[in-house]
Coordinates of C-alpha atoms in Angstrom, one line a residue:
Chain A
X1 CA -199.9 -80.5 -113.6
X2 CA -198.6 -83.4 -111.6
X3 CA -197.2 -86.1 -113.8
X4 CA -198.8 -89.5 -113.4
X5 CA -196.1 -91.3 -115.3
X6 CA -192.9 -89.9 -114.5
X7 CA -190.8 -88.2 -111.8
X8 CA -190.3 -84.6 -112.5
X9 CA -187.8 -82.2 -111.0
X10 CA -189.1 -78.8 -109.8
X11 CA -187.5 -77.1 -112.8
X12 CA -187.8 -79.8 -115.2
X13 CA -190.1 -79.4 -118.2
X14 CA -192.6 -82.2 -118.7
X15 CA -191.4 -85.0 -120.9
X16 CA -192.4 -84.7 -124.5
X17 CA -193.7 -88.2 -125.0
X18 CA -195.7 -87.9 -121.7
X19 CA -197.3 -84.8 -123.1
X20 CA -198.3 -86.5 -126.3
X21 CA -199.7 -89.5 -124.4
X22 CA -201.7 -87.5 -121.8
X23 CA -203.1 -85.2 -124.4
X24 CA -204.3 -88.1 -126.4
X25 CA -205.9 -89.6 -123.2
X26 CA -207.8 -86.3 -122.6
X27 CA -209.1 -86.3 -126.1
X28 CA -210.3 -89.9 -126.0
X29 CA -211.1 -90.4 -122.3
X30 CA -214.9 -90.6 -122.9
X31 CA -214.6 -93.0 -125.6
X32 CA -212.3 -95.4 -123.5
X33 CA -214.9 -95.9 -121.0
X34 CA -217.3 -97.3 -123.6
X35 CA -217.1 -101.1 -123.7
X36 CA -216.3 -101.1 -127.5
X37 CA -215.0 -98.5 -129.8
X38 CA -217.1 -97.8 -132.8
X39 CA -215.3 -98.2 -136.1
X40 CA -212.1 -96.0 -136.0
X41 CA -211.1 -94.0 -138.9
X42 CA -207.5 -94.7 -139.7
X43 CA -206.5 -91.1 -138.8
X44 CA -207.6 -91.6 -135.3
X45 CA -205.8 -95.0 -134.6
X46 CA -202.5 -93.5 -133.8
X47 CA -203.8 -91.0 -131.1
X48 CA -206.2 -93.6 -129.8
X49 CA -203.3 -96.0 -129.3
X50 CA -201.4 -93.4 -127.5
X51 CA -204.5 -92.8 -125.3
X52 CA -204.8 -96.5 -124.6
X53 CA -201.3 -96.8 -123.4
X54 CA -201.6 -93.8 -121.1
X55 CA -204.8 -95.1 -119.7
X56 CA -203.3 -98.7 -119.1
X57 CA -200.4 -97.2 -117.4
X58 CA -202.3 -95.1 -114.9
X59 CA -205.1 -97.5 -114.4
X60 CA -205.2 -98.4 -110.7
X61 CA -205.0 -102.1 -109.9
X62 CA -208.2 -103.9 -109.5
X63 CA -209.9 -102.4 -112.5
X64 CA -213.0 -100.1 -112.5
X65 CA -215.2 -99.3 -109.4
X66 CA -217.2 -101.9 -107.7
X67 CA -220.5 -102.7 -109.4
X68 CA -219.3 -101.2 -112.7
X69 CA -221.0 -103.1 -115.5
X70 CA -218.8 -104.4 -118.2
X71 CA -220.2 -101.7 -120.4
X72 CA -218.5 -98.9 -118.5
X73 CA -215.6 -100.8 -116.8
X74 CA -212.2 -99.4 -117.8
X75 CA -210.0 -101.8 -116.1
X76 CA -206.7 -102.6 -117.6
X77 CA -208.0 -105.7 -119.2
X78 CA -210.7 -104.1 -121.0
X79 CA -208.5 -101.4 -122.1
X80 CA -206.1 -104.0 -123.7
X81 CA -209.1 -105.6 -125.2
X82 CA -210.1 -102.3 -126.8
X83 CA -206.5 -102.1 -128.1
X84 CA -206.9 -105.4 -129.7
X85 CA -210.0 -104.5 -131.5
X86 CA -208.5 -101.4 -133.1
X87 CA -205.1 -103.1 -133.9
X88 CA -204.3 -103.9 -137.4
X89 CA -200.4 -103.9 -137.3
X90 CA -199.6 -106.7 -134.7
X91 CA -199.5 -104.1 -132.0
X92 CA -196.3 -102.6 -133.7
X93 CA -197.2 -99.0 -132.9
X94 CA -198.2 -99.8 -129.3
X95 CA -195.0 -101.6 -128.6
X96 CA -193.1 -98.8 -130.4
X97 CA -194.5 -96.3 -128.0
X98 CA -193.6 -98.5 -125.0
X99 CA -190.0 -98.9 -126.4
X100 CA -189.6 -95.3 -126.6
X101 CA -190.9 -94.8 -123.1
X102 CA -188.7 -97.4 -121.7
X103 CA -185.7 -96.4 -123.4
X104 CA -185.9 -92.7 -122.8
X105 CA -187.6 -92.5 -119.4
X106 CA -187.2 -95.8 -117.5
X107 CA -185.3 -94.2 -114.7
X108 CA -187.9 -91.6 -114.0
X109 CA -190.9 -93.8 -114.2
X110 CA -193.2 -93.8 -111.2
X111 CA -193.8 -97.0 -109.2
X112 CA -197.3 -97.9 -110.4
X113 CA -196.7 -97.4 -114.2
X114 CA -193.5 -99.5 -113.9
X115 CA -195.6 -102.4 -112.5
X116 CA -198.2 -101.8 -115.3
X117 CA -195.4 -102.0 -117.8
X118 CA -194.4 -105.6 -116.5
X119 CA -198.1 -106.6 -116.8
X120 CA -198.4 -105.2 -120.3
X121 CA -195.2 -107.1 -121.2
X122 CA -196.8 -110.3 -120.3
X123 CA -200.0 -109.6 -122.2
X124 CA -198.1 -108.6 -125.4
X125 CA -196.1 -111.8 -125.1
X126 CA -199.4 -113.7 -125.2
X127 CA -200.3 -111.7 -128.2
X128 CA -197.0 -112.5 -130.0
X129 CA -196.9 -108.8 -130.5
X130 CA -194.3 -107.4 -133.0
X131 CA -191.0 -106.6 -131.4
X132 CA -192.0 -107.8 -128.0
X133 CA -188.8 -109.5 -127.6
X134 CA -187.0 -106.3 -128.0
X135 CA -189.2 -104.6 -125.4
X136 CA -188.4 -107.5 -123.1
X137 CA -184.5 -107.2 -123.7
X138 CA -184.7 -103.5 -123.2
X139 CA -186.6 -103.8 -119.9
X140 CA -184.0 -106.4 -118.7
X141 CA -181.2 -104.0 -119.4
X142 CA -182.8 -101.1 -117.8
X143 CA -183.7 -103.0 -114.7
X144 CA -180.2 -104.5 -114.5
X145 CA -178.6 -101.1 -114.8
X146 CA -180.9 -99.5 -112.3
X147 CA -180.2 -102.0 -109.7
X148 CA -176.4 -101.8 -110.2
X149 CA -176.3 -98.0 -110.2
X150 CA -178.8 -97.5 -107.3
X151 CA -177.0 -100.0 -105.1
X152 CA -173.5 -99.0 -106.2
X153 CA -171.8 -99.3 -102.8
X154 CA -173.2 -102.8 -102.5
X155 CA -172.0 -103.6 -105.9
X156 CA -168.4 -102.3 -105.3
X157 CA -168.0 -104.1 -102.1
X158 CA -169.0 -107.4 -103.9
X159 CA -166.0 -107.8 -106.0
X160 CA -167.4 -110.9 -107.9
X161 CA -170.5 -108.9 -108.8
X162 CA -168.6 -106.0 -109.9
X163 CA -166.2 -107.8 -112.1
X164 CA -168.9 -110.0 -113.6
X165 CA -171.0 -106.9 -114.3
X166 CA -168.0 -105.2 -116.1
X167 CA -167.2 -108.3 -118.0
X168 CA -170.9 -108.7 -119.0
X169 CA -171.3 -105.1 -120.1
X170 CA -168.0 -104.9 -122.1
X171 CA -169.1 -108.0 -123.8
X172 CA -172.6 -106.9 -124.8
X173 CA -171.7 -103.4 -125.7
X174 CA -170.4 -104.2 -129.2
X175 CA -173.5 -106.3 -129.8
X176 CA -175.7 -103.5 -128.8
X177 CA -174.2 -101.2 -131.2
X178 CA -174.8 -103.7 -133.9
X179 CA -178.5 -103.9 -133.0
X180 CA -180.7 -102.5 -135.6
X181 CA -182.9 -100.8 -133.0
X182 CA -180.6 -97.7 -132.7
X183 CA -183.0 -95.9 -130.2
X184 CA -181.2 -97.7 -127.5
X185 CA -178.7 -94.8 -127.3
X186 CA -179.5 -93.4 -123.9
X187 CA -179.5 -96.8 -122.3
X188 CA -176.2 -97.6 -123.9
X189 CA -174.6 -94.2 -122.7
X190 CA -175.6 -95.1 -119.2
X191 CA -174.2 -98.6 -119.5
X192 CA -171.0 -97.2 -121.0
X193 CA -170.6 -94.7 -118.1
X194 CA -171.3 -97.3 -115.5
X195 CA -168.6 -99.7 -117.0
X196 CA -166.0 -97.0 -117.5
X197 CA -166.3 -95.6 -114.1
X198 CA -166.1 -99.1 -112.6
X199 CA -162.9 -99.7 -114.4
X200 CA -161.3 -96.4 -113.5
X201 CA -162.4 -96.4 -110.1
X202 CA -162.0 -100.0 -109.1
X203 CA -159.3 -100.8 -111.4
X204 CA -157.5 -103.2 -108.7
X205 CA -160.6 -105.5 -108.8
X206 CA -161.0 -105.3 -112.6
X207 CA -157.5 -106.5 -112.9
X208 CA -158.6 -109.8 -111.5
X209 CA -160.6 -110.3 -114.7
X210 CA -157.4 -111.1 -116.4
X211 CA -156.3 -111.1 -120.0
X212 CA -159.8 -111.4 -121.6
X213 CA -160.4 -107.9 -120.2
X214 CA -158.0 -106.8 -122.9
X215 CA -159.6 -108.8 -125.6
X216 CA -163.1 -107.2 -124.6
X217 CA -161.8 -103.7 -124.2
X218 CA -160.5 -103.9 -127.8
X219 CA -163.9 -104.5 -129.1
X220 CA -165.3 -101.3 -127.5
X221 CA -162.1 -99.2 -128.2
X222 CA -164.1 -97.2 -130.7
X223 CA -166.2 -95.8 -127.9
X224 CA -164.9 -92.5 -126.6
X225 CA -164.8 -93.5 -122.9
X226 CA -163.0 -96.8 -123.6
X227 CA -160.7 -95.2 -126.1
X228 CA -159.5 -92.9 -123.3
X229 CA -159.1 -95.9 -121.0
X230 CA -156.9 -97.6 -123.6
X231 CA -154.7 -94.6 -124.0
X232 CA -154.1 -94.5 -120.3
X233 CA -153.6 -98.3 -120.1
X234 CA -150.8 -97.9 -122.7
X235 CA -149.2 -94.7 -122.1
X236 CA -150.2 -93.7 -118.4
X237 CA -150.9 -96.7 -116.2
X238 CA -150.4 -94.7 -113.2
X239 CA -153.6 -92.9 -113.8
X240 CA -155.3 -95.9 -112.4
X241 CA -153.9 -95.5 -109.0
X242 CA -152.8 -99.1 -108.6
X243 CA -149.2 -99.0 -107.5
X244 CA -148.4 -102.4 -108.6
X245 CA -149.9 -101.9 -112.0
X246 CA -147.1 -100.4 -114.3
X247 CA -147.6 -102.1 -117.6
X248 CA -150.5 -103.7 -119.7
X249 CA -148.1 -106.6 -120.1
X250 CA -148.9 -107.5 -116.6
X251 CA -152.5 -108.2 -117.4
X252 CA -151.6 -110.4 -120.3
X253 CA -150.2 -113.1 -118.0
X254 CA -153.3 -113.3 -115.7
X255 CA -155.5 -116.2 -116.8
X256 CA -159.1 -115.2 -117.0
X257 CA -161.2 -117.4 -114.5
X258 CA -163.5 -119.9 -116.2
X259 CA -166.5 -118.4 -114.4
X260 CA -166.5 -115.5 -116.8
X261 CA -166.6 -117.8 -119.8
X262 CA -169.4 -119.8 -118.2
X263 CA -171.4 -116.6 -117.5
X264 CA -171.9 -116.1 -121.3
X265 CA -173.7 -119.3 -121.9
X266 CA -177.2 -120.1 -120.8
X267 CA -177.5 -123.3 -118.8
X268 CA -179.2 -124.9 -121.7
X269 CA -176.3 -124.1 -124.2
X270 CA -173.9 -125.4 -121.6
X271 CA -175.8 -128.6 -121.3
X272 CA -176.0 -129.2 -125.0
X273 CA -172.3 -128.4 -125.6
X274 CA -171.3 -130.7 -122.7
X275 CA -173.7 -133.5 -124.1
X276 CA -172.0 -133.3 -127.4
X277 CA -168.5 -133.5 -126.0
X278 CA -169.2 -136.2 -123.5
X279 CA -171.8 -138.6 -125.2
X280 CA -171.8 -138.0 -129.1
X281 CA -169.4 -140.0 -131.1
X282 CA -167.2 -138.5 -133.7
X283 CA -169.2 -138.6 -137.0
X284 CA -172.7 -138.5 -135.3
X285 CA -172.6 -134.8 -134.4
X286 CA -174.4 -133.6 -137.6
X287 CA -177.9 -133.6 -136.2
X288 CA -177.0 -132.1 -133.0
X289 CA -175.1 -129.4 -134.5
X290 CA -178.1 -128.6 -136.7
X291 CA -180.4 -128.4 -133.6
X292 CA -178.0 -126.3 -131.8
X293 CA -177.6 -123.9 -134.7
X294 CA -181.4 -123.6 -135.1
X295 CA -181.9 -123.0 -131.4
X296 CA -179.1 -120.5 -130.6
X297 CA -177.3 -119.3 -133.8
X298 CA -180.1 -118.7 -136.2
X299 CA -180.2 -114.9 -136.0
X300 CA -177.6 -112.5 -137.4
X301 CA -177.2 -111.0 -133.9
X302 CA -176.5 -114.3 -132.3
X303 CA -173.3 -114.8 -134.4
X304 CA -171.1 -113.2 -131.7
X305 CA -172.1 -116.1 -129.6
X306 CA -169.5 -118.2 -131.5
X307 CA -166.7 -116.4 -129.7
X308 CA -168.1 -117.0 -126.2
X309 CA -168.7 -120.7 -127.2
X310 CA -165.1 -121.1 -128.4
X311 CA -163.8 -119.6 -125.2
X312 CA -166.0 -121.9 -123.2
X313 CA -164.9 -125.0 -125.0
X314 CA -161.2 -124.2 -124.9
X315 CA -161.1 -122.9 -121.2
X316 CA -163.9 -124.3 -119.3
X317 CA -164.6 -127.8 -120.8
X318 CA -161.6 -130.1 -120.2
X319 CA -162.5 -133.6 -121.2
X320 CA -161.2 -136.5 -119.0
X321 CA -158.4 -138.8 -120.3
X322 CA -160.9 -141.5 -120.8
X323 CA -163.0 -139.3 -123.2
X324 CA -159.8 -138.1 -124.9
X325 CA -158.9 -141.7 -125.6
X326 CA -162.4 -142.6 -126.9
X327 CA -164.1 -141.9 -130.1
X328 CA -166.3 -139.2 -128.5
X329 CA -166.5 -135.9 -130.5
X330 CA -163.3 -134.2 -129.8
X331 CA -163.2 -130.4 -129.1
X332 CA -161.3 -129.5 -132.2
X333 CA -164.0 -130.9 -134.3
X334 CA -166.6 -129.0 -132.6
X335 CA -164.7 -125.7 -132.8
X336 CA -164.0 -126.5 -136.6
X337 CA -167.9 -126.4 -136.9
X338 CA -168.2 -123.2 -134.8
X339 CA -165.6 -121.4 -136.9
X340 CA -167.6 -122.3 -140.0
X341 CA -170.7 -120.8 -138.4
X342 CA -169.3 -117.3 -138.7
X343 CA -170.8 -115.4 -141.5
X344 CA -169.1 -112.0 -141.1
X345 CA -165.3 -111.3 -141.4
X346 CA -165.4 -109.4 -138.0
X347 CA -166.9 -112.2 -136.1
X348 CA -164.7 -114.7 -137.8
X349 CA -161.7 -112.8 -136.8
X350 CA -162.8 -112.6 -133.3
X351 CA -163.5 -116.4 -133.3
X352 CA -160.1 -117.0 -134.4
X353 CA -158.6 -114.8 -131.7
X354 CA -160.8 -116.5 -129.1
X355 CA -159.3 -119.8 -130.1
X356 CA -155.7 -118.7 -130.2
X357 CA -155.8 -116.1 -127.3
X358 CA -154.2 -118.2 -124.6
X359 CA -151.4 -119.1 -127.1
X360 CA -150.2 -115.6 -127.2
X361 CA -149.6 -115.3 -123.5
X362 CA -148.9 -118.9 -122.5
X363 CA -147.1 -119.2 -119.1
X364 CA -146.1 -122.9 -118.3
X365 CA -146.5 -122.4 -114.6
X366 CA -150.1 -121.0 -114.5
X367 CA -151.6 -121.8 -117.9
X368 CA -153.3 -125.0 -118.9
X369 CA -152.2 -126.9 -121.8
X370 CA -155.8 -127.9 -122.3
X371 CA -156.6 -124.3 -123.3
X372 CA -154.4 -124.4 -126.4
X373 CA -154.8 -128.1 -127.3
X374 CA -157.8 -127.5 -129.5
X375 CA -156.0 -124.8 -131.5
X376 CA -153.3 -127.1 -132.6
X377 CA -155.5 -130.1 -133.3
X378 CA -157.8 -127.9 -135.6
X379 CA -154.8 -127.0 -137.5
X380 CA -153.4 -130.6 -137.8
X381 CA -156.7 -132.3 -138.3
X382 CA -157.8 -130.0 -141.1
X383 CA -155.0 -131.3 -143.4
X384 CA -155.8 -132.3 -146.1
X385 CA -159.4 -132.1 -146.5
X386 CA -160.0 -128.6 -144.9
X387 CA -156.6 -127.3 -145.5
X388 CA -158.0 -123.8 -145.9
X389 CA -158.7 -123.7 -142.3
X390 CA -155.1 -124.6 -141.4
X391 CA -153.8 -121.9 -143.7
X392 CA -156.3 -119.3 -142.4
X393 CA -155.4 -120.1 -138.7
X394 CA -151.6 -120.1 -139.2
X395 CA -151.8 -116.8 -141.2
X396 CA -153.9 -115.4 -138.3
X397 CA -151.5 -116.6 -135.7
X398 CA -148.5 -115.0 -137.3
X399 CA -150.4 -111.7 -137.9
X400 CA -151.3 -111.7 -134.2
X401 CA -147.8 -112.3 -133.2
X402 CA -146.6 -109.2 -135.3
X403 CA -149.4 -106.8 -134.9
X404 CA -151.6 -107.6 -131.8
X405 CA -149.3 -105.4 -129.7
X406 CA -146.3 -104.4 -131.6
X407 CA -144.2 -102.9 -128.7
X408 CA -144.6 -106.2 -126.8
X409 CA -144.0 -108.5 -129.6
X410 CA -141.2 -110.3 -127.7
X411 CA -143.9 -111.3 -125.0
X412 CA -146.3 -112.8 -127.6
X413 CA -143.5 -114.6 -129.4
X414 CA -142.4 -116.0 -126.1
X415 CA -146.0 -117.1 -125.4
X416 CA -146.5 -118.9 -128.7
X417 CA -143.1 -120.5 -128.5
X418 CA -143.9 -121.8 -124.9
X419 CA -147.2 -123.0 -126.3
X420 CA -145.6 -125.0 -129.1
X421 CA -143.0 -126.4 -126.7
X422 CA -145.4 -127.8 -124.2
X423 CA -147.8 -129.1 -126.9
X424 CA -144.9 -131.1 -128.4
X425 CA -143.4 -131.8 -125.0
X426 CA -146.5 -133.4 -123.6
X427 CA -147.2 -135.3 -126.8
X428 CA -150.4 -133.6 -128.0
X429 CA -148.7 -133.6 -131.3
X430 CA -145.3 -135.3 -132.1
X431 CA -143.8 -132.3 -133.8
X432 CA -144.6 -129.6 -136.3
X433 CA -143.5 -131.6 -139.3
X434 CA -147.0 -132.1 -140.9
X435 CA -147.6 -128.4 -140.8
X436 CA -144.1 -127.6 -141.9
X437 CA -144.0 -130.0 -144.8
X438 CA -147.7 -130.1 -146.2
X439 CA -147.5 -128.7 -149.6
X440 CA -151.0 -127.3 -149.3
X441 CA -149.9 -124.9 -146.8
X442 CA -148.6 -121.6 -148.0
X443 CA -144.9 -121.4 -148.4
X444 CA -144.4 -118.2 -146.4
X445 CA -146.3 -119.7 -143.5
X446 CA -144.2 -122.9 -143.5
X447 CA -141.0 -120.7 -143.4
X448 CA -142.3 -118.8 -140.5
X449 CA -143.2 -122.2 -138.7
X450 CA -139.6 -123.3 -139.0
X451 CA -138.5 -120.3 -137.0
X452 CA -140.8 -121.1 -134.1
Chain B
X1 CA -188.6 -150.0 -121.3
X2 CA -188.3 -151.6 -124.7
X3 CA -185.4 -150.7 -126.8
X4 CA -186.2 -149.7 -130.5
X5 CA -184.2 -152.7 -131.6
X6 CA -186.5 -155.0 -129.9
X7 CA -189.6 -153.7 -131.5
X8 CA -191.6 -156.6 -133.3
X9 CA -194.7 -156.1 -135.5
X10 CA -197.7 -157.0 -133.4
X11 CA -201.3 -156.2 -132.8
X12 CA -200.9 -155.6 -129.1
X13 CA -200.7 -152.2 -127.7
X14 CA -198.0 -152.7 -125.0
X15 CA -195.1 -150.9 -126.4
X16 CA -193.4 -148.7 -123.9
X17 CA -190.2 -147.0 -125.1
X18 CA -188.4 -143.8 -125.2
X19 CA -186.7 -142.1 -128.2
X20 CA -185.6 -138.9 -129.7
X21 CA -187.2 -137.3 -132.8
X22 CA -184.7 -136.9 -135.7
X23 CA -186.8 -135.5 -138.5
X24 CA -190.4 -134.8 -139.3
X25 CA -191.8 -135.4 -142.7
X26 CA -194.6 -133.4 -144.2
X27 CA -198.0 -133.9 -142.8
X28 CA -201.0 -135.2 -144.9
X29 CA -204.6 -135.8 -144.4
X30 CA -206.1 -139.2 -143.9
X31 CA -209.1 -140.4 -145.6
X32 CA -211.2 -139.3 -142.7
X33 CA -209.7 -135.8 -142.9
X34 CA -207.4 -136.2 -139.9
X35 CA -203.9 -134.8 -139.9
X36 CA -201.1 -137.4 -140.0
X37 CA -197.3 -137.3 -140.3
X38 CA -194.4 -139.5 -140.0
X39 CA -191.3 -138.7 -138.1
X40 CA -187.9 -140.7 -137.9
X41 CA -187.2 -141.4 -134.4
X42 CA -184.4 -143.3 -132.7
X43 CA -182.7 -144.5 -129.5
X44 CA -179.3 -145.8 -128.7
X45 CA -180.1 -149.2 -130.5
X46 CA -182.0 -148.4 -133.7
X47 CA -184.4 -146.1 -135.5
X48 CA -188.0 -146.4 -136.6
X49 CA -190.8 -144.4 -138.2
X50 CA -193.2 -142.9 -135.7
X51 CA -196.7 -142.1 -137.1
X52 CA -198.5 -139.1 -135.4
X53 CA -202.1 -138.2 -135.6
X54 CA -204.0 -134.9 -135.2
X55 CA -202.6 -132.6 -132.5
X56 CA -199.7 -134.8 -132.1
X57 CA -198.2 -133.6 -135.3
X58 CA -197.6 -130.1 -134.1
X59 CA -196.7 -131.0 -130.5
X60 CA -193.4 -132.7 -131.3
X61 CA -190.3 -131.3 -133.0
X62 CA -187.0 -132.6 -134.0
X63 CA -184.7 -133.0 -130.9
X64 CA -187.6 -133.7 -128.6
X65 CA -187.1 -136.6 -126.4
X66 CA -190.4 -138.6 -126.2
X67 CA -191.8 -141.4 -124.1
X68 CA -194.4 -143.7 -125.5
X69 CA -196.7 -145.6 -123.3
X70 CA -199.0 -148.4 -124.5
X71 CA -198.1 -147.9 -128.1
X72 CA -198.5 -150.2 -131.2
X73 CA -195.9 -151.2 -133.7
X74 CA -197.7 -152.6 -136.8
X75 CA -198.7 -152.0 -140.2
X76 CA -200.6 -149.1 -141.5
X77 CA -201.3 -149.3 -145.1
X78 CA -198.1 -151.3 -145.9
X79 CA -195.9 -149.1 -143.7
X80 CA -194.6 -150.7 -140.5
X81 CA -194.9 -147.8 -137.9
X82 CA -194.8 -147.1 -134.3
X83 CA -197.9 -145.1 -133.1
X84 CA -199.6 -144.3 -129.8
X85 CA -203.0 -145.7 -131.1
X86 CA -206.1 -145.2 -129.1
X87 CA -204.9 -146.4 -125.8
X88 CA -201.4 -145.1 -126.0
X89 CA -199.7 -141.8 -125.1
X90 CA -196.8 -139.7 -126.5
X91 CA -195.3 -137.3 -124.0
X92 CA -192.3 -135.1 -124.4
X93 CA -189.9 -135.6 -121.4
X94 CA -186.7 -133.6 -122.6
X95 CA -184.6 -132.2 -125.5
X96 CA -181.5 -132.9 -127.2
X97 CA -179.4 -135.0 -124.8
X98 CA -180.0 -138.5 -126.0
X99 CA -177.6 -140.7 -127.9
X100 CA -179.2 -142.4 -131.0
X101 CA -178.2 -144.5 -133.9
X102 CA -180.1 -144.4 -137.4
X103 CA -179.1 -148.0 -138.4
X104 CA -180.9 -150.3 -138.4
X105 CA -184.4 -148.7 -139.3
X106 CA -187.0 -151.1 -137.8
X107 CA -189.6 -149.8 -140.4
X108 CA -187.6 -150.3 -143.5
X109 CA -185.8 -153.5 -142.8
X110 CA -187.0 -156.8 -143.9
X111 CA -188.9 -159.1 -141.7
X112 CA -189.3 -163.0 -141.8
X113 CA -192.0 -165.1 -140.3
X114 CA -190.6 -166.7 -137.1
X115 CA -190.5 -170.5 -137.8
X116 CA -191.3 -171.2 -134.2
X117 CA -194.0 -168.8 -133.8
X118 CA -196.8 -168.6 -136.6
X119 CA -197.8 -165.0 -135.4
X120 CA -194.3 -163.9 -134.8
X121 CA -191.8 -161.9 -137.1
X122 CA -188.1 -161.6 -136.7
X123 CA -185.8 -159.2 -138.5
X124 CA -184.0 -160.5 -141.5
X125 CA -180.2 -160.0 -140.9
X126 CA -177.3 -161.3 -142.6
X127 CA -177.0 -164.3 -140.3
X128 CA -180.8 -165.1 -140.6
X129 CA -181.5 -168.4 -142.5
X130 CA -183.0 -168.0 -146.1
X131 CA -186.6 -167.3 -145.9
X132 CA -188.7 -170.3 -146.6
X133 CA -192.1 -169.0 -145.5
X134 CA -193.9 -165.8 -145.9
X135 CA -191.8 -162.7 -145.7
X136 CA -192.8 -159.0 -145.3
X137 CA -191.4 -156.8 -147.8
X138 CA -190.9 -154.2 -145.1
X139 CA -191.5 -150.6 -145.9
X140 CA -188.5 -150.3 -148.1
X141 CA -190.5 -149.5 -151.0
X142 CA -192.7 -147.0 -149.2
X143 CA -190.2 -144.6 -147.7
X144 CA -192.5 -141.6 -146.5
X145 CA -191.9 -139.0 -149.2
X146 CA -189.7 -136.1 -148.3
X147 CA -191.3 -133.3 -150.0

């Protein structure tokens, strides 16, 4: 039997979900062409929902035949109206079926059902259907992945697109694994495969991403494909077939371009952050922070955005001298707030890493003091009222220096020393005295400071 | 475009001003059964209480930037409020990106009668002469309840 939903190879078994849907459709086909469904016993609701989904997906555009009265019309619109009359769960079951179909079989969907799915999405959004946002996100990911994989030669010749795609996927993959909807496995595997192959086969281009590539790769190191990449990066750099690449340390000193950090923020987030750092006076930021949190940081999944925001504020937004000398909200104050937004330990650690990352590898010739300025100022300005923050950041800094990359400890020590030297040298802080002498800061930390 | 600081109580409906909504207080029903709520709104010069009616109550949220055309700034049951009134219009024109101050609050401050103009009121500031004529108690005692 020819499939009306999915491409099917000559020796391929029919898809399980498609069987369920089409069988339900055959059972209820006659009832569906009636203009209303008589009271549906609860036992029938499930199969009827499946039948309606199948019917809508195969429904030709333009609805029922010419002259069909509303009593017999089975246009997609009247079908969805019928769905509405039998739905008692906010369309949860219906969306669940769609999620499964899009997740498992998007790549195989025929042209027409694909179009119907987009139409359905819009209807479901109007209905405020349960889980419709997950469906939207899933579709976005599927479409993006499909475009990238089917036009792969175009992607790989467009280096900017390739590196942006790799950066984006690496950044999103940890979030996706935290998502409660674990049925995204197939899609995730395809994304992992795409990303890993781009890194291995186009390593030269990916090197251009710079040091934040390392930071992102660490967050996915528990995934088998990336674990393998890690081991090769550390022990077998030649496997990437880029003659000039002999050690991971070479990647540390490459600054990541600001466009990557910018890509993680929506235009609206960027506008609001910029506004706060350009027009809002220190002391007046409370309401703006509340609105921003409500809008962008109110769900558990959105917590990881804090790390992207910190990288953006440190590396992309560099205030003018005029602003620096005014009473406008300084970056360190905004970052202090962002650090406090972290609820889980994991995100908090990543956020601190995001703040201090450029410290570790600072190269005076190529790095910008404005990237490291917020870090030292958060530490200084948190004394004495929020000295816990200072302690926490100092402790984390020393931990990083020893344990982030033990074989390359020297490199990291030099980076931090260079950071401190330039911060004092250019007068961002006069010296480290306030940190080294504050009694509220733990003694071991103060001792380590004096060695810097 | 009038600044919030320059609002003066008056029966005229000629107030054109732009502000950002800071907070909305709980809605209540008026005697006629119409939904009514108060919001704290502000621009770069001052804040004031905005009174919203009916559909306006749900249409605007904190952080909305709103333009009022042909509005009124006058008393409604002992509360000095800004509102659209029958001939005025509230329109959302943006979000978030507007600087504001919360002090002074034109609705809760004290007003004195203008000695040069029997129908006029001027805000009582520290530098104002001691009042000799009628004085509005302002809405200091009628802070809209935050439930």
